[in-house]
N, CA, C and O atoms as CSV, one atom per row, in Angstrom:
chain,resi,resn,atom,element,x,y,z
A,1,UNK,N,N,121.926,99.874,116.865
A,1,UNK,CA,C,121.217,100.205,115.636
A,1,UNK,C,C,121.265,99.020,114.675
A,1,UNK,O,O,122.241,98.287,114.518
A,2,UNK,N,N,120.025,98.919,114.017
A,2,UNK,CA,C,120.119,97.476,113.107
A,2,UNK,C,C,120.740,97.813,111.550
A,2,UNK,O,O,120.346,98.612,110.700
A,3,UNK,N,N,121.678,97.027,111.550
A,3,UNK,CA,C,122.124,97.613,110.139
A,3,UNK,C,C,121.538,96.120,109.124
A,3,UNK,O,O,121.434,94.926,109.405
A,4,UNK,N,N,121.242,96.957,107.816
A,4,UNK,CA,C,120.525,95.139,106.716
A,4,UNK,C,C,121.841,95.512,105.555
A,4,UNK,O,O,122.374,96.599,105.333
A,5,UNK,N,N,122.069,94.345,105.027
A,5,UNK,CA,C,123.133,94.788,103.678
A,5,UNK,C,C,122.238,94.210,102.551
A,5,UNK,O,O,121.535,93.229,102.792
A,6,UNK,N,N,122.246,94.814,101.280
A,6,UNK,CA,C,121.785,94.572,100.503
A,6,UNK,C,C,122.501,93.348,99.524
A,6,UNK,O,O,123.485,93.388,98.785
A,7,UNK,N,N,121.496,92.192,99.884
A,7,UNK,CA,C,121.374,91.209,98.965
A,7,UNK,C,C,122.155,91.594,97.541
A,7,UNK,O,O,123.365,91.375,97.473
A,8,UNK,N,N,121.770,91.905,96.924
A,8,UNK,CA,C,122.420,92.308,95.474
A,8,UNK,C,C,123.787,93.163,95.268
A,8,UNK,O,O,124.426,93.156,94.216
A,9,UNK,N,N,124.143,93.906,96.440
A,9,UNK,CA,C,125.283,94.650,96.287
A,9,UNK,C,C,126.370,93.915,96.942
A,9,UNK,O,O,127.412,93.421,96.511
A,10,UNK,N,N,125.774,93.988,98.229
A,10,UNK,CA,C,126.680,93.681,99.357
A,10,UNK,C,C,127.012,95.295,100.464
A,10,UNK,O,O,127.826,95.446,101.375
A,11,UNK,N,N,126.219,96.056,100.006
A,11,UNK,CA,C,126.507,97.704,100.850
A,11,UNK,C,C,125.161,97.791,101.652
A,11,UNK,O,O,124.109,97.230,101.345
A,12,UNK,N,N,125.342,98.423,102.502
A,12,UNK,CA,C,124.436,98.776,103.819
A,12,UNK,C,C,123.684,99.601,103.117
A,12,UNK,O,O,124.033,100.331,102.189
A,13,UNK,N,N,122.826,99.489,103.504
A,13,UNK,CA,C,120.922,100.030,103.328
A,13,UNK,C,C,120.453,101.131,104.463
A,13,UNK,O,O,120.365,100.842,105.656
A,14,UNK,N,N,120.209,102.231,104.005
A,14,UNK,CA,C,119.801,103.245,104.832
A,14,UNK,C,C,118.286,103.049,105.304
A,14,UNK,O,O,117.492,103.169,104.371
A,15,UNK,N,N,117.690,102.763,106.591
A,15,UNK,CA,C,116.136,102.539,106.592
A,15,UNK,C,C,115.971,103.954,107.432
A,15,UNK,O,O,116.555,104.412,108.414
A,16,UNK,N,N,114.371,104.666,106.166
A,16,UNK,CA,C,113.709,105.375,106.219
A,16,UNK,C,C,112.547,105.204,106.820
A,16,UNK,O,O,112.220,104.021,106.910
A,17,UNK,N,N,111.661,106.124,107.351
A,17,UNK,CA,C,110.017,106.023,107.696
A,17,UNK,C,C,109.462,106.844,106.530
A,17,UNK,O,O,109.738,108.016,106.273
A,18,UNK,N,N,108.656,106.051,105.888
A,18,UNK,CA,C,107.617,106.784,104.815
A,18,UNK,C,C,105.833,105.963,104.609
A,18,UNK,O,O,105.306,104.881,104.349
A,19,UNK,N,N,105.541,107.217,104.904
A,19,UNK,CA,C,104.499,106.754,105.121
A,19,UNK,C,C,104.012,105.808,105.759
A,19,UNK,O,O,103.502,104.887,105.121
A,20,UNK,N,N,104.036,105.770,107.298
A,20,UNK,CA,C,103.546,104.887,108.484
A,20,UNK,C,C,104.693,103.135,107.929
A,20,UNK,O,O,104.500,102.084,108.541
A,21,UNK,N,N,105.670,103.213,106.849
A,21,UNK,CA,C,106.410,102.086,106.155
A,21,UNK,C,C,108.037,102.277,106.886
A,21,UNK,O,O,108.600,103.364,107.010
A,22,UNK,N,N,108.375,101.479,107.142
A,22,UNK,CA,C,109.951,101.411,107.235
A,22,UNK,C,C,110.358,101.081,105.460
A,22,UNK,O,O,109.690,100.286,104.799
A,23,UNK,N,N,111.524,101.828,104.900
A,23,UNK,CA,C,111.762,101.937,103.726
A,23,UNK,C,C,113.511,101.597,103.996
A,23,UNK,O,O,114.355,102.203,104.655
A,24,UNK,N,N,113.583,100.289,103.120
A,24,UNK,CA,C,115.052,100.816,102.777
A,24,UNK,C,C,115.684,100.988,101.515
A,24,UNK,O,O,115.431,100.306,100.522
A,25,UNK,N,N,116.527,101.932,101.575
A,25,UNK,CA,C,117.169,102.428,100.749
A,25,UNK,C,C,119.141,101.784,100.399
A,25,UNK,O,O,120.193,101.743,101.036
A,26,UNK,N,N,118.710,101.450,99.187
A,26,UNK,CA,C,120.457,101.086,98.468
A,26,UNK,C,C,120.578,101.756,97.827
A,26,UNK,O,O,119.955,101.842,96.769
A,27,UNK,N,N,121.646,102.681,98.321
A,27,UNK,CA,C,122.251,104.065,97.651
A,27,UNK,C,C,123.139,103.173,96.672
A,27,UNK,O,O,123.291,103.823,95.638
A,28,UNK,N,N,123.521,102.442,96.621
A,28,UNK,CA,C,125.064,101.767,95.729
A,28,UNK,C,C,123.885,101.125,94.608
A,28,UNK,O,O,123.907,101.638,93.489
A,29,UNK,N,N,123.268,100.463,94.760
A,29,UNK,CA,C,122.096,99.490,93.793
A,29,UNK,C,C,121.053,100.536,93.516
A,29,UNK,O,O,120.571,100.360,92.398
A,30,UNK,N,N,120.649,101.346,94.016
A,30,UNK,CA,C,119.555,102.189,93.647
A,30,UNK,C,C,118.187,101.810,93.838
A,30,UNK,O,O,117.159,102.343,93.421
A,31,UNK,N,N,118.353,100.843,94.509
A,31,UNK,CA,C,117.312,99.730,94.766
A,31,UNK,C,C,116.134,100.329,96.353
A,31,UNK,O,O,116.597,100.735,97.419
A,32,UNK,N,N,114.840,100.220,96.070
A,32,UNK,CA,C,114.313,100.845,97.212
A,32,UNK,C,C,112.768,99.395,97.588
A,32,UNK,O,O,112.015,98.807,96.813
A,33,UNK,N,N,112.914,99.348,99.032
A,33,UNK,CA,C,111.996,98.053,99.666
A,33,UNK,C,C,111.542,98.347,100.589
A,33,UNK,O,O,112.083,99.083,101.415
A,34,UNK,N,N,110.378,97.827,100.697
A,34,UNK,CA,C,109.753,97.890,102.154
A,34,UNK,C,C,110.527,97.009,102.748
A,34,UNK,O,O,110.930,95.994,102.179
A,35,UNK,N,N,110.939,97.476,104.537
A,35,UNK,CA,C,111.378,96.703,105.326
A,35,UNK,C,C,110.591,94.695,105.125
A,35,UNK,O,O,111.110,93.648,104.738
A,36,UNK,N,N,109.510,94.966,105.514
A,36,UNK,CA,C,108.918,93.413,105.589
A,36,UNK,C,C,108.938,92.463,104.383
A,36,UNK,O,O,108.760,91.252,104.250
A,37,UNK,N,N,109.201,93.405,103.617
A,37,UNK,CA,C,109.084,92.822,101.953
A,37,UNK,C,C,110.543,92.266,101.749
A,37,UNK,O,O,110.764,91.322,100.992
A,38,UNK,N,N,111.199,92.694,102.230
A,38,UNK,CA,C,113.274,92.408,101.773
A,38,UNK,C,C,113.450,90.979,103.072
A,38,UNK,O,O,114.205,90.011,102.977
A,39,UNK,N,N,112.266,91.369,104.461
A,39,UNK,CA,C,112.814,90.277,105.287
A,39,UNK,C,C,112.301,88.851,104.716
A,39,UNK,O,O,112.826,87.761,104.944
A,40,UNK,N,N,111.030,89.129,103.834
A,40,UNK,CA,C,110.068,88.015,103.480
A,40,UNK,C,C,111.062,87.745,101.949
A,40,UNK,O,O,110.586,86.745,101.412
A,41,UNK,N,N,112.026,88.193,101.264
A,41,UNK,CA,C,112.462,87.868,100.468
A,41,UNK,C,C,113.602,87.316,101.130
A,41,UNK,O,O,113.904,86.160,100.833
A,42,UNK,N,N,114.201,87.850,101.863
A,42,UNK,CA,C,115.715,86.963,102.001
A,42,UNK,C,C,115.164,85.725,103.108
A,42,UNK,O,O,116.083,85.040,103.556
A,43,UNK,N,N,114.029,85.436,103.501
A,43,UNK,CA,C,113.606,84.405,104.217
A,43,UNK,C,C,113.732,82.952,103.267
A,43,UNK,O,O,114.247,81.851,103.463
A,44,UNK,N,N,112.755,83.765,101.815
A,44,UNK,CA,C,112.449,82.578,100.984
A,44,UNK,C,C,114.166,82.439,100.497
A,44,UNK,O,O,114.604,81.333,100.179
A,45,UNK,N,N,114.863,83.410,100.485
A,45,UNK,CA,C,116.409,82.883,99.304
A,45,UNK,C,C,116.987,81.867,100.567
A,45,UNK,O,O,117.626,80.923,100.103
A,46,UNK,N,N,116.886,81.867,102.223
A,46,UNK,CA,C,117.586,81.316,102.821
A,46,UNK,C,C,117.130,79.750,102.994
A,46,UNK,O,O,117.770,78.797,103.440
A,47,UNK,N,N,115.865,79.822,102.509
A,47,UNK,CA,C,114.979,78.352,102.595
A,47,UNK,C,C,115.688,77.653,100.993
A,47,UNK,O,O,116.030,76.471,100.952
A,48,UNK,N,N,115.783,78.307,100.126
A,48,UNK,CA,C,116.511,77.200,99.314
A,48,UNK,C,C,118.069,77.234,99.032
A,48,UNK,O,O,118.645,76.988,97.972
A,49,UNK,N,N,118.665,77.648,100.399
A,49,UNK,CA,C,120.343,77.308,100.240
A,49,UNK,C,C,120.610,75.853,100.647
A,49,UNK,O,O,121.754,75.401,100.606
């Protein structure tokens, strides 16, 4: 099973199906993303380390 941790917390992200979308969910941050949207964000944070 693929587990993602959330960028901003550091706690595991529950991924949902909503609406034909993979959704994840940060219960600790409260924070909610489309799967492709969080991979296309931590792509760009890893391009300027």
């Amino acid at each position: 099973m693929e587990q993602i941790i959330c960028i901003f917390c550091g706690k595991k992200a529950d991924i949902i199906q909503q609406d034909n979308a993979s959704m994840l969910v940060f219960g600790f941050c409260k924070r909610e993303t489309e799967l492709g949207e969080y991979k296309e964000m931590v792509d760009q944070w890893l391009e300027k380390l």
